[in-house]
Every structure is written in structure tokens, then in C-alpha cells.
Amino acid sequence: MGLRPYQRTLVDSVLNDFLSLDRLLAILPTGGGKTFCFVKIANECLMSGKKVLALMHRENLINQAAEAFRSQGIDAEVEMGSQIASHTAQVVVGSIQTFSKERMNRWPRDHFRLVIVDEAHHVEADSWQETVNYFHGIKLLGVTATPSRTDGRDLGNTFQKISHESTLIELIEGGWLSPITVASCPLGLSLSGIKSSGDYQVTGVDEVLSPFLEKAAKMVVEKAKDRKTIVFLPLRATSKKFADALTRYGMKAMHVEGGKESKYILKDFRNGGFQTICNASLLIEGYDCPEISCVVPLRPTKSFPLFAQMVGRGTRIHPGKKDLLLLDFLWEHEKHRLIRAPHLFGANDESIDSIFERMGDGQGIADATRDIEAERTKALERKLRQLKKKKERVFSLSHLSSWTGRDLKRIKNMDKGDPPTPKQIALMKKFHVNIDEIPSREAATKVIGALLKKRR
């Protein structure tokens, strides 16, 4: 399988930047194939006889990455829990939870040449920092779909450069990801009383959501129709209740929460055994089922990475899939920022209501966001130009003559003597006098005197 054009650009950019830099970040939307990209980059490292470490934080991501390496003929072993990788493996795919404990110390500090951090928005956490800084003389590559963090930590502390970034709208317009259609589902649920530090507390969300589960289930059945659907909820208990509610209203659904049984449930879902999968947080990152064509985020959030990851479960393209339907529950909120669909396309907070108005008139979310943001940018540029013009305005001697009632126009024809002093120039600038028309210190004295007299 060859690289897509944007993937080739990413790989080439990273390899070129590694010639002069050591820590790089690459950004691809969910579904853009970042695993395939870092496998290609790792292969370039292996060709020089060096070894590679790929770090992840979830078991499903670790297993997927290991399989991706092996599918390209690369010897990859897993270091996680009871699985112990050998020092001869070309690539070690490791769990950050395992590496950040005593297992890290069994690896020589110079064992790996390239360290890859998947879901790199987590890298500022202490356990990640401890691990990546343990190894010496490495090239560090972070890959992520969502480079922002809710805790305010800056990825620029770890990475020297964003070597490549492809946006969601670029990949949708290129036909590499599915178009997104938004359907409004007004629940009438207020978030104003929920505690929030970084993000909404899931227990608080669950408490206010629970009385609305039946209403929400009816809306999902009505809007999703026969689409393969994934639902995100705040807690596992609520996810179970919601799956039961959907089934009662005619949409066969199941809850999944991990463990051995989850593999069989997810396999049954993929094979069409039931229509809708419900979960709390198990499937937020790393779950890949391209057939999903409806995403239901019944978990309001202030976290852009979390929202983007949830929506990303449905953005992959698949034969016969026309678009991704994203349900927007119109949460009522006051003082806290709420992430909504237009943010995925780069919308500013102040633009959200205008974008939804355009969408209500039939315009697609990507086009509505682009148009509104373009209008906002133009308005901002006009305002900046006006401010600059106001700041930089100067008055000619003709204007000053009219304003002071004195004939100052003749001053520019006065004989040149000593130039105006710095104090005179500073004072005249306060009055926005055109300094170029003031030939001498004497002329400046006359102009300043006229202005001060008029001011009194």
C-alpha cells in the first residue's frame, strides 16, 4: 500500500527536518493514517541499523501499532505487562505505564535511535517526560490528531517544530476523510450547575444527563435511522442504561467497557450483529471501524482533543458511506467554553452562533465555518487598518491653520535654521503635526505656540 500525497509530504518533511533537529511533531486528523506514516519513518531508521521505540498508553493502540509494523515485514515486539520485548527486536512497541516504572531501567540509555510517541498531546505528563528524557541521543517524533491540552501545558516545551500538519477540512476536501453533517437535537439540558476544572466533571454530567436518557434515546433512533452508530457517555453505568433504552426503541445496541468480553462485542458490532455501540471512554482513542457513520457525543466537554477524538471515530471513509452524521445536543451553558462541531474546522468561539445560523439555512458545516471565519478575519483586518490609520494620521499646516485660526501655511517657507529639538518634535507628534513641513526650531516654536494657545 502506497502513501497518500499528504502522507508522503509528512514523511519527507520529518526525515528532512531530522537532519538538523531532534524533536519533531506531526499532526494528522483522526483517520488520516498517522500509524502508517510513523511506520514508514521508522523503517528509514531501521535501514541504517538503528532500533526504534514506539510508546503508547492504551492496549488497543499498542496491538494495532505492533501489527502495523509486522505487516511491513518489520520485527516488532511488545513491552507491556507480562509481555517482555527482547533487546534484539528491531522495534519495541511499549506501554508508557510499563516503561515509566522499573522496566525502563533494563534498557541501555542509548539502545534506541528513534522514539515515537503516539497521541503526543499526552507527552507533557510527568510519566511521559520521565521516559522520553531517560534515553540519550535520540530523535523524538510525536504524532497526534489533537495537539492542544486542557491543562495549559505547551507541547512546545518538548518539540522543536511542527514538521507537518494536515487539517480536517483539507482531508475532507481531498476525499480522504468523510464529510460531516450536523443534526441538532435540543435536549433542553443545562450544564450551568456542573463543576468544572479543566473539563466538566463526569459525575456531574451524568447526574444532569440521567433524567434525559429516554428523550435522548428517542432522538438518536429518529436521527440515526439505519446508520452504524457509536455513542459516548460520561459513565459506564449510564452507557449500559442508554444501550438498553436504544434497544427498547428499536435500535439494537450494546455497551462495551473492556476486558476479554469486549473483543467479542466489538467483533460482533463490526460484523453487523447489532447497530449501535455505547461506551464511556474505552473507544475514544485508537478504535477503528470505518463503517461507523453516526457519532453521538452524549458527553459535553471543554476539551478539544476529547471532542475531536470522539468525532474521529466516524470520519474514516468506507465504500457506500456518504457522510458522517454528528448529533449536536445543544447543551445550555453559561460561563464555560463548550466544544462544538464548528471548532473542528477552526472556528472561533465568537463565530459559533453565526455558523449554526448558516447551517440552519442549509449550508454545510465546513463551508459555513470557512465563510464566517473569512468574514470575521476581514472585519478584524478592517478594524486594524482603521486603528493604524487613526494612530498614524498627521495634520498639514493647512489643517492646523484652519483649526487654530492662524495662518501657519507660510511657516514651511521660512528660512531653515537649527532643526527642531527632540522635545519640540515629541510635542508636535502628540498633536499629529506633519513634522516634514517644519523647517526649523523657530518654525516649531510658532506652531507649538499656536497649538497650545488654541488648546487653552
Short mmCIF file of C-alpha atoms in Angstrom, two decimals:
data_model
loop_
_atom_site.label_atom_id
_atom_site.label_comp_id
_atom_site.label_asym_id
_atom_site.label_seq_id
_atom_site.Cartn_x
_atom_site.Cartn_y
_atom_site.Cartn_z
CA MET A 1 0.00 0.00 0.00
CA GLY A 2 1.48 3.32 -1.08
CA LEU A 3 1.42 6.61 0.73
CA ARG A 4 -1.28 9.17 0.05
CA PRO A 5 0.09 12.52 -1.18
CA TYR A 6 -0.24 14.26 2.21
CA GLN A 7 1.30 11.24 3.95
CA ARG A 8 4.29 11.35 1.60
CA THR A 9 4.66 15.06 2.39
CA LEU A 10 4.59 14.30 6.11
CA VAL A 11 7.19 11.53 5.88
CA ASP A 12 9.50 13.61 3.68
CA SER A 13 9.17 16.67 5.92
CA VAL A 14 10.01 14.73 9.07
CA LEU A 15 13.00 12.97 7.52
CA ASN A 16 14.31 16.26 6.15
CA ASP A 17 13.82 18.13 9.46
CA PHE A 18 15.56 15.34 11.36
CA LEU A 19 18.75 16.29 9.52
CA SER A 20 19.01 19.40 11.71
CA LEU A 21 16.51 18.92 14.57
CA ASP A 22 15.94 16.23 17.20
CA ARG A 23 12.34 16.61 18.42
CA LEU A 24 9.53 16.92 15.90
CA LEU A 25 5.73 16.90 15.99
CA ALA A 26 3.46 15.77 13.14
CA ILE A 27 -0.28 16.44 13.16
CA LEU A 28 -2.88 14.44 11.23
CA PRO A 29 -6.63 14.30 11.88
CA THR A 30 -8.04 11.03 13.18
CA GLY A 31 -8.35 8.65 10.25
CA GLY A 32 -5.51 10.32 8.36
CA GLY A 33 -3.20 7.30 8.76
CA LYS A 34 -0.59 8.55 11.23
CA THR A 35 0.34 4.99 12.23
CA PHE A 36 1.16 4.15 8.62
CA CYS A 37 3.28 7.31 8.42
CA PHE A 38 5.36 6.63 11.51
CA VAL A 39 5.92 3.02 10.38
CA LYS A 40 7.45 4.41 7.16
CA ILE A 41 9.64 6.83 9.12
CA ALA A 42 10.72 4.06 11.48
CA ASN A 43 11.67 1.89 8.52
CA GLU A 44 14.09 4.58 7.33
CA CYS A 45 15.75 4.46 10.75
CA LEU A 46 15.94 0.66 10.68
CA MET A 47 17.67 0.75 7.30
CA SER A 48 20.62 2.45 9.00
CA GLY A 49 20.86 -0.36 11.54
CA LYS A 50 19.29 1.56 14.43
CA LYS A 51 16.46 0.46 16.73
CA VAL A 52 13.09 2.08 17.34
CA LEU A 53 10.83 2.50 20.36
CA ALA A 54 7.14 3.37 19.89
CA LEU A 55 5.30 4.44 23.04
CA MET A 56 1.51 4.32 23.54
CA HIS A 57 -0.83 4.49 26.51
CA ARG A 58 -3.62 2.08 25.54
CA GLU A 59 -3.53 -1.65 24.88
CA ASN A 60 -5.52 -1.39 21.66
CA LEU A 61 -3.12 1.25 20.29
CA ILE A 62 -0.13 -0.92 21.20
CA ASN A 63 -1.53 -4.00 19.50
CA GLN A 64 -2.55 -2.04 16.40
CA ALA A 65 0.90 -0.45 16.09
CA ALA A 66 2.68 -3.78 16.53
CA GLU A 67 0.55 -5.29 13.77
CA ALA A 68 1.20 -2.29 11.53
CA PHE A 69 4.97 -2.78 11.87
CA ARG A 70 4.71 -6.53 11.26
CA SER A 71 2.55 -6.00 8.17
CA GLN A 72 5.53 -4.18 6.64
CA GLY A 73 7.90 -7.05 7.44
CA ILE A 74 9.38 -5.33 10.49
CA ASP A 75 10.31 -7.34 13.59
CA ALA A 76 8.20 -5.70 16.33
CA GLU A 77 7.86 -6.91 19.90
CA VAL A 78 5.60 -5.64 22.69
CA GLU A 79 6.74 -4.47 26.14
CA MET A 80 3.56 -4.35 28.23
CA GLY A 81 2.54 -6.08 31.41
CA SER A 82 3.56 -9.75 31.20
CA GLN A 83 4.92 -9.27 27.65
CA ILE A 84 8.65 -8.57 27.65
CA ALA A 85 10.43 -7.49 24.46
CA SER A 86 13.93 -8.69 23.64
CA HIS A 87 16.91 -6.42 23.14
CA THR A 88 17.31 -7.81 19.62
CA ALA A 89 13.91 -6.61 18.37
CA GLN A 90 14.07 -4.01 15.59
CA VAL A 91 11.08 -2.19 17.06
CA VAL A 92 9.75 -2.25 20.60
CA VAL A 93 6.13 -1.13 20.98
CA GLY A 94 5.80 -0.20 24.62
CA SER A 95 3.18 0.75 27.15
CA ILE A 96 4.03 4.05 28.84
CA GLN A 97 2.64 2.63 32.08
CA THR A 98 5.17 -0.21 31.88
CA PHE A 99 8.11 1.87 30.71
CA SER A 100 7.64 4.60 33.31
CA LYS A 101 8.13 2.06 36.09
CA GLU A 102 11.16 -0.14 36.84
CA ARG A 103 11.09 -1.75 33.36
CA MET A 104 12.59 1.36 31.77
CA ASN A 105 15.87 0.74 33.56
CA ARG A 106 16.52 -2.56 31.83
CA TRP A 107 17.14 -0.73 28.57
CA PRO A 108 20.51 0.96 27.92
CA ARG A 109 20.04 4.71 27.56
CA ASP A 110 21.47 4.62 24.03
CA HIS A 111 19.59 1.48 22.89
CA PHE A 112 17.11 3.33 20.65
CA ARG A 113 17.85 5.90 17.97
CA LEU A 114 14.22 6.87 17.24
CA VAL A 115 11.48 7.19 19.86
CA ILE A 116 7.93 7.61 18.56
CA VAL A 117 5.21 8.99 20.84
CA ASP A 118 1.68 8.23 19.64
CA GLU A 119 -1.16 10.51 20.82
CA ALA A 120 1.61 13.02 21.55
CA HIS A 121 -0.70 15.50 23.27
CA HIS A 122 -0.12 13.34 26.37
CA VAL A 123 3.66 13.80 26.29
CA GLU A 124 3.78 16.69 28.77
CA ALA A 125 2.58 14.39 31.56
CA ASP A 126 5.28 13.54 34.09
CA SER A 127 5.41 9.81 33.26
CA TRP A 128 5.95 10.54 29.58
CA GLN A 129 8.60 13.16 30.28
CA GLU A 130 10.49 10.80 32.56
CA THR A 131 10.56 8.12 29.87
CA VAL A 132 11.50 10.17 26.81
CA ASN A 133 14.19 12.01 28.76
CA TYR A 134 15.66 8.73 30.02
CA PHE A 135 17.06 7.87 26.59
CA HIS A 136 20.12 9.70 25.23
CA GLY A 137 20.99 10.73 21.70
CA ILE A 138 17.53 10.03 20.32
CA LYS A 139 15.36 11.51 17.62
CA LEU A 140 11.88 12.07 19.07
CA LEU A 141 8.80 12.03 16.85
CA GLY A 142 5.39 12.88 18.28
CA VAL A 143 2.25 12.19 16.27
CA THR A 144 -1.22 13.35 17.20
CA ALA A 145 -4.55 14.46 15.83
CA THR A 146 -5.09 16.98 18.62
CA PRO A 147 -2.04 18.97 19.77
CA SER A 148 -3.86 21.06 22.40
CA ARG A 149 -4.18 20.21 26.10
CA THR A 150 -6.78 21.21 28.70
CA ASP A 151 -4.15 21.66 31.43
CA GLY A 152 -2.46 24.50 29.55
CA ARG A 153 0.88 22.72 29.15
CA ASP A 154 2.57 23.64 25.91
CA LEU A 155 3.85 20.90 23.58
CA GLY A 156 6.48 23.42 22.53
CA ASN A 157 8.26 22.53 25.75
CA THR A 158 9.04 19.12 24.24
CA PHE A 159 9.05 19.58 20.47
CA GLN A 160 11.20 21.96 18.45
CA LYS A 161 9.00 22.16 15.38
CA ILE A 162 5.68 21.07 13.90
CA SER A 163 7.16 19.32 10.90
CA HIS A 164 3.81 18.74 9.18
CA GLU A 165 0.14 19.47 9.76
CA SER A 166 -2.85 18.44 7.68
CA THR A 167 -6.24 19.83 8.71
CA LEU A 168 -9.58 18.06 8.86
CA ILE A 169 -11.06 20.23 6.15
CA GLU A 170 -8.10 19.57 3.83
CA LEU A 171 -8.51 15.82 4.12
CA ILE A 172 -12.29 16.00 3.71
CA GLU A 173 -11.98 18.15 0.58
CA GLY A 174 -9.31 15.80 -0.73
CA GLY A 175 -11.67 12.86 -0.37
CA TRP A 176 -9.51 11.17 2.27
CA LEU A 177 -11.99 11.63 5.13
CA SER A 178 -15.75 11.61 5.27
CA PRO A 179 -17.79 14.82 5.02
CA ILE A 180 -19.56 15.74 8.27
CA THR A 181 -23.26 16.58 8.55
CA VAL A 182 -24.57 18.01 11.83
CA ALA A 183 -28.08 17.36 13.13
CA SER A 184 -29.41 19.34 16.10
CA CYS A 185 -31.09 17.50 18.97
CA PRO A 186 -32.39 20.03 21.53
CA LEU A 187 -32.42 18.21 24.86
CA GLY A 188 -33.04 21.29 26.99
CA LEU A 189 -30.31 20.21 29.39
CA SER A 190 -28.36 22.87 31.30
CA LEU A 191 -24.69 22.45 32.20
CA SER A 192 -24.51 25.61 34.27
CA GLY A 193 -24.51 23.86 37.63
CA ILE A 194 -21.77 21.33 36.85
CA LYS A 195 -18.39 21.80 38.49
CA SER A 196 -15.61 22.40 36.04
CA SER A 197 -11.85 22.44 36.48
CA GLY A 198 -10.19 21.75 33.15
CA ASP A 199 -13.29 19.91 31.96
CA TYR A 200 -16.79 19.09 33.18
CA GLN A 201 -16.80 16.54 35.99
CA VAL A 202 -18.22 13.34 34.52
CA THR A 203 -20.20 12.58 37.68
CA GLY A 204 -21.87 15.98 37.44
CA VAL A 205 -22.62 15.49 33.75
CA ASP A 206 -24.02 12.06 34.48
CA GLU A 207 -26.28 13.42 37.20
CA VAL A 208 -27.91 16.05 34.96
CA LEU A 209 -28.00 13.74 31.92
CA SER A 210 -29.67 10.73 33.56
CA PRO A 211 -33.23 12.20 33.60
CA PHE A 212 -32.91 12.90 29.85
CA LEU A 213 -31.71 9.46 28.71
CA GLU A 214 -35.09 8.31 27.37
CA LYS A 215 -35.58 11.56 25.44
CA ALA A 216 -32.05 11.36 24.04
CA ALA A 217 -32.53 7.73 23.02
CA LYS A 218 -35.67 8.60 21.04
CA MET A 219 -33.76 11.39 19.27
CA VAL A 220 -30.87 9.08 18.35
CA VAL A 221 -33.22 6.45 16.93
CA GLU A 222 -35.06 9.12 14.93
CA LYS A 223 -31.93 10.85 13.57
CA ALA A 224 -29.54 7.94 13.03
CA LYS A 225 -32.10 5.66 11.39
CA ASP A 226 -30.13 2.70 9.97
CA ARG A 227 -26.63 4.18 10.37
CA LYS A 228 -23.91 2.25 12.18
CA THR A 229 -23.60 4.35 15.35
CA ILE A 230 -21.21 4.94 18.23
CA VAL A 231 -22.34 6.69 21.44
CA PHE A 232 -20.11 8.26 24.10
CA LEU A 233 -21.46 8.75 27.62
CA PRO A 234 -19.94 10.03 30.89
CA LEU A 235 -20.01 6.80 32.93
CA ARG A 236 -20.19 3.07 32.25
CA ALA A 237 -23.41 2.62 34.22
CA THR A 238 -25.08 5.30 32.11
CA SER A 239 -23.74 3.70 28.93
CA LYS A 240 -25.41 0.41 29.90
CA LYS A 241 -28.72 2.18 30.59
CA PHE A 242 -28.56 4.05 27.29
CA ALA A 243 -27.87 0.87 25.31
CA ASP A 244 -30.94 -0.69 26.93
CA ALA A 245 -33.04 2.39 26.10
CA LEU A 246 -31.98 2.37 22.45
CA THR A 247 -32.83 -1.33 22.18
CA ARG A 248 -36.29 -0.72 23.65
CA TYR A 249 -36.92 1.93 20.98
CA GLY A 250 -35.95 -0.41 18.16
CA MET A 251 -32.21 0.25 17.71
CA LYS A 252 -30.27 -2.81 18.82
CA ALA A 253 -27.38 -1.59 20.96
CA MET A 254 -24.76 -2.94 23.33
CA HIS A 255 -22.45 -1.46 25.93
CA VAL A 256 -18.71 -2.22 25.97
CA GLU A 257 -16.27 -1.45 28.77
CA GLY A 258 -13.12 -3.53 28.30
CA GLY A 259 -11.98 -6.96 29.38
CA LYS A 260 -11.98 -10.19 27.37
CA GLU A 261 -15.66 -9.90 26.51
CA SER A 262 -15.13 -6.55 24.74
CA LYS A 263 -13.23 -8.21 21.89
CA TYR A 264 -16.24 -10.36 21.04
CA ILE A 265 -18.67 -7.46 21.39
CA LEU A 266 -16.62 -5.22 19.09
CA LYS A 267 -16.20 -8.04 16.57
CA ASP A 268 -19.97 -8.60 16.58
CA PHE A 269 -20.53 -4.87 16.10
CA ARG A 270 -18.11 -4.72 13.17
CA ASN A 271 -19.77 -7.74 11.57
CA GLY A 272 -23.25 -6.20 11.81
CA GLY A 273 -24.58 -8.19 14.76
CA PHE A 274 -26.10 -5.01 16.20
CA GLN A 275 -26.36 -1.37 15.10
CA THR A 276 -25.02 0.76 17.95
CA ILE A 277 -22.09 0.53 20.36
CA CYS A 278 -22.21 2.52 23.62
CA ASN A 279 -19.20 3.26 25.83
CA ALA A 280 -17.84 5.71 28.38
CA SER A 281 -14.19 6.18 27.43
CA LEU A 282 -12.95 2.84 26.09
CA LEU A 283 -13.27 3.73 22.40
CA ILE A 284 -12.25 7.41 22.48
CA GLU A 285 -8.73 6.76 21.18
CA GLY A 286 -7.45 4.16 18.75
CA TYR A 287 -10.71 2.44 17.82
CA ASP A 288 -11.01 1.91 14.09
CA CYS A 289 -14.31 0.96 12.43
CA PRO A 290 -14.69 2.83 9.11
CA GLU A 291 -18.30 1.72 8.70
CA ILE A 292 -19.42 4.00 11.56
CA SER A 293 -21.49 6.80 10.02
CA CYS A 294 -23.10 8.37 13.10
CA VAL A 295 -21.35 9.72 16.20
CA VAL A 296 -23.36 10.62 19.31
CA PRO A 297 -21.28 12.59 21.87
CA LEU A 298 -23.60 12.46 24.89
CA ARG A 299 -20.65 13.74 26.88
CA PRO A 300 -20.31 17.53 26.72
CA THR A 301 -16.73 18.72 27.03
CA LYS A 302 -14.49 21.78 27.07
CA SER A 303 -11.63 19.65 25.74
CA PHE A 304 -10.98 19.99 22.03
CA PRO A 305 -8.80 16.82 21.96
CA LEU A 306 -11.54 14.77 23.61
CA PHE A 307 -14.26 16.06 21.28
CA ALA A 308 -12.09 15.59 18.18
CA GLN A 309 -11.23 12.04 19.22
CA MET A 310 -14.90 11.15 19.70
CA VAL A 311 -15.89 12.58 16.32
CA GLY A 312 -12.85 10.96 14.71
CA ARG A 313 -14.32 7.51 15.32
CA GLY A 314 -16.60 8.20 12.39
CA THR A 315 -14.52 10.26 9.95
CA ARG A 316 -12.89 7.39 8.05
CA ILE A 317 -14.15 6.77 4.55
CA HIS A 318 -15.80 3.48 3.57
CA PRO A 319 -17.49 2.20 0.38
CA GLY A 320 -21.11 3.33 0.30
CA LYS A 321 -20.64 5.79 3.15
CA LYS A 322 -21.94 9.21 2.06
CA ASP A 323 -21.10 11.21 5.17
CA LEU A 324 -20.74 11.17 8.94
CA LEU A 325 -23.80 12.30 10.88
CA LEU A 326 -22.81 14.14 14.06
CA LEU A 327 -25.57 14.76 16.58
CA ASP A 328 -25.40 18.09 18.42
CA PHE A 329 -27.47 18.15 21.61
CA LEU A 330 -27.47 21.94 22.02
CA TRP A 331 -26.29 21.86 25.62
CA GLU A 332 -27.28 25.01 27.51
CA HIS A 333 -24.17 26.52 29.06
CA GLU A 334 -23.17 29.87 30.56
CA LYS A 335 -19.67 30.64 31.72
CA HIS A 336 -17.74 27.60 30.50
CA ARG A 337 -16.46 27.14 26.98
CA LEU A 338 -18.17 24.22 25.24
CA ILE A 339 -16.55 22.47 22.29
CA ARG A 340 -18.94 22.05 19.36
CA ALA A 341 -18.73 20.81 15.80
CA PRO A 342 -17.50 24.06 14.12
CA HIS A 343 -14.42 24.04 16.37
CA LEU A 344 -13.24 21.00 14.39
CA PHE A 345 -12.89 23.25 11.36
CA GLY A 346 -11.04 26.05 13.16
CA ALA A 347 -13.99 28.18 14.23
CA ASN A 348 -13.51 30.92 16.80
CA ASP A 349 -15.77 30.84 19.87
CA GLU A 350 -17.42 34.12 18.83
CA SER A 351 -18.37 32.61 15.44
CA ILE A 352 -20.27 29.53 16.64
CA ASP A 353 -23.80 31.00 16.69
CA SER A 354 -23.37 32.59 13.25
CA ILE A 355 -22.11 29.32 11.81
CA PHE A 356 -25.10 27.41 13.13
CA GLU A 357 -27.40 30.07 11.63
CA ARG A 358 -25.80 29.44 8.22
CA MET A 359 -26.15 25.70 8.75
CA GLY A 360 -29.81 26.24 9.58
CA ASP A 361 -30.16 27.86 6.16
CA GLY A 362 -28.80 24.72 4.53
CA GLN A 363 -25.08 25.48 4.26
CA GLY A 364 -22.65 22.68 5.10
CA ILE A 365 -20.62 22.97 8.30
CA ALA A 366 -17.23 23.21 6.56
CA ASP A 367 -18.38 25.92 4.13
CA ALA A 368 -20.29 27.81 6.82
CA THR A 369 -17.27 27.81 9.12
CA ARG A 370 -14.91 28.91 6.36
CA ASP A 371 -17.23 31.72 5.21
CA ILE A 372 -17.95 33.06 8.70
CA GLU A 373 -14.30 32.91 9.72
CA ALA A 374 -13.30 34.67 6.48
CA GLU A 375 -15.82 37.43 7.20
CA ARG A 376 -14.59 37.70 10.78
CA THR A 377 -10.99 37.93 9.61
CA LYS A 378 -11.85 40.63 7.07
CA ALA A 379 -13.73 42.63 9.70
CA LEU A 380 -10.77 42.34 12.06
CA GLU A 381 -8.37 43.44 9.34
CA ARG A 382 -10.57 46.48 8.57
CA LYS A 383 -10.61 47.40 12.24
CA LEU A 384 -6.84 47.09 12.49
CA ARG A 385 -6.36 49.25 9.40
CA GLN A 386 -8.65 51.90 10.86
CA LEU A 387 -6.79 51.85 14.16
CA LYS A 388 -3.47 52.07 12.36
CA LYS A 389 -4.69 54.92 10.21
CA LYS A 390 -6.00 56.74 13.25
CA LYS A 391 -2.74 56.18 15.07
CA GLU A 392 -0.62 57.30 12.13
CA ARG A 393 -2.73 60.32 10.99
CA VAL A 394 -0.91 63.65 10.62
CA PHE A 395 -2.16 67.18 10.08
CA SER A 396 -0.71 69.51 7.47
CA LEU A 397 -0.06 73.19 8.15
CA SER A 398 -3.21 73.97 6.17
CA HIS A 399 -5.28 71.86 8.60
CA LEU A 400 -3.57 73.48 11.57
CA SER A 401 -4.27 76.95 10.16
CA SER A 402 -7.99 76.17 9.95
CA TRP A 403 -8.04 74.69 13.44
CA THR A 404 -6.04 77.44 15.22
CA GLY A 405 -7.38 80.39 13.21
CA ARG A 406 -3.80 81.46 12.42
CA ASP A 407 -2.05 81.48 9.10
CA LEU A 408 0.59 78.83 9.64
CA LYS A 409 0.94 77.81 5.97
CA ARG A 410 3.77 80.30 5.44
CA ILE A 411 5.91 78.57 8.07
CA LYS A 412 7.11 75.89 5.67
CA ASN A 413 8.66 78.65 3.54
CA MET A 414 10.65 80.11 6.44
CA ASP A 415 14.43 80.04 6.22
CA LYS A 416 15.99 76.86 7.52
CA GLY A 417 17.89 77.28 10.75
CA ASP A 418 18.61 74.92 13.54
CA PRO A 419 16.33 71.87 13.31
CA PRO A 420 13.54 71.37 15.84
CA THR A 421 14.70 69.97 19.16
CA PRO A 422 13.75 66.42 20.24
CA LYS A 423 11.33 67.87 22.80
CA GLN A 424 9.68 70.03 20.12
CA ILE A 425 9.35 67.03 17.81
CA ALA A 426 7.86 64.89 20.58
CA LEU A 427 5.31 67.59 21.45
CA MET A 428 4.33 68.18 17.82
CA LYS A 429 3.85 64.43 17.33
CA LYS A 430 1.37 64.46 20.18
CA PHE A 431 -0.63 66.96 18.13
CA HIS A 432 -0.14 64.82 14.98
CA VAL A 433 1.75 67.62 13.22
CA ASN A 434 3.35 66.75 9.89
CA ILE A 435 6.98 67.15 11.02
CA ASP A 436 8.22 67.23 7.42
CA GLU A 437 6.66 70.69 6.97
CA ILE A 438 8.51 72.23 9.94
CA PRO A 439 11.86 73.52 8.63
CA SER A 440 13.44 74.89 11.82
CA ARG A 441 13.42 75.33 15.57
CA GLU A 442 11.89 78.81 15.13
CA ALA A 443 9.09 77.42 12.96
CA ALA A 444 8.41 74.70 15.55
CA THR A 445 8.14 77.34 18.28
CA LYS A 446 5.47 79.25 16.28
CA VAL A 447 3.44 76.07 15.57
CA ILE A 448 3.62 74.86 19.16
CA GLY A 449 2.65 78.27 20.50
CA ALA A 450 -0.42 78.40 18.22
CA LEU A 451 -1.48 74.89 19.25
CA LEU A 452 -1.06 75.50 22.96
CA LYS A 453 -2.92 78.79 22.78
CA LYS A 454 -5.79 77.11 20.93
CA ARG A 455 -5.79 74.27 23.46
CA ARG A 456 -6.18 76.75 26.35
#
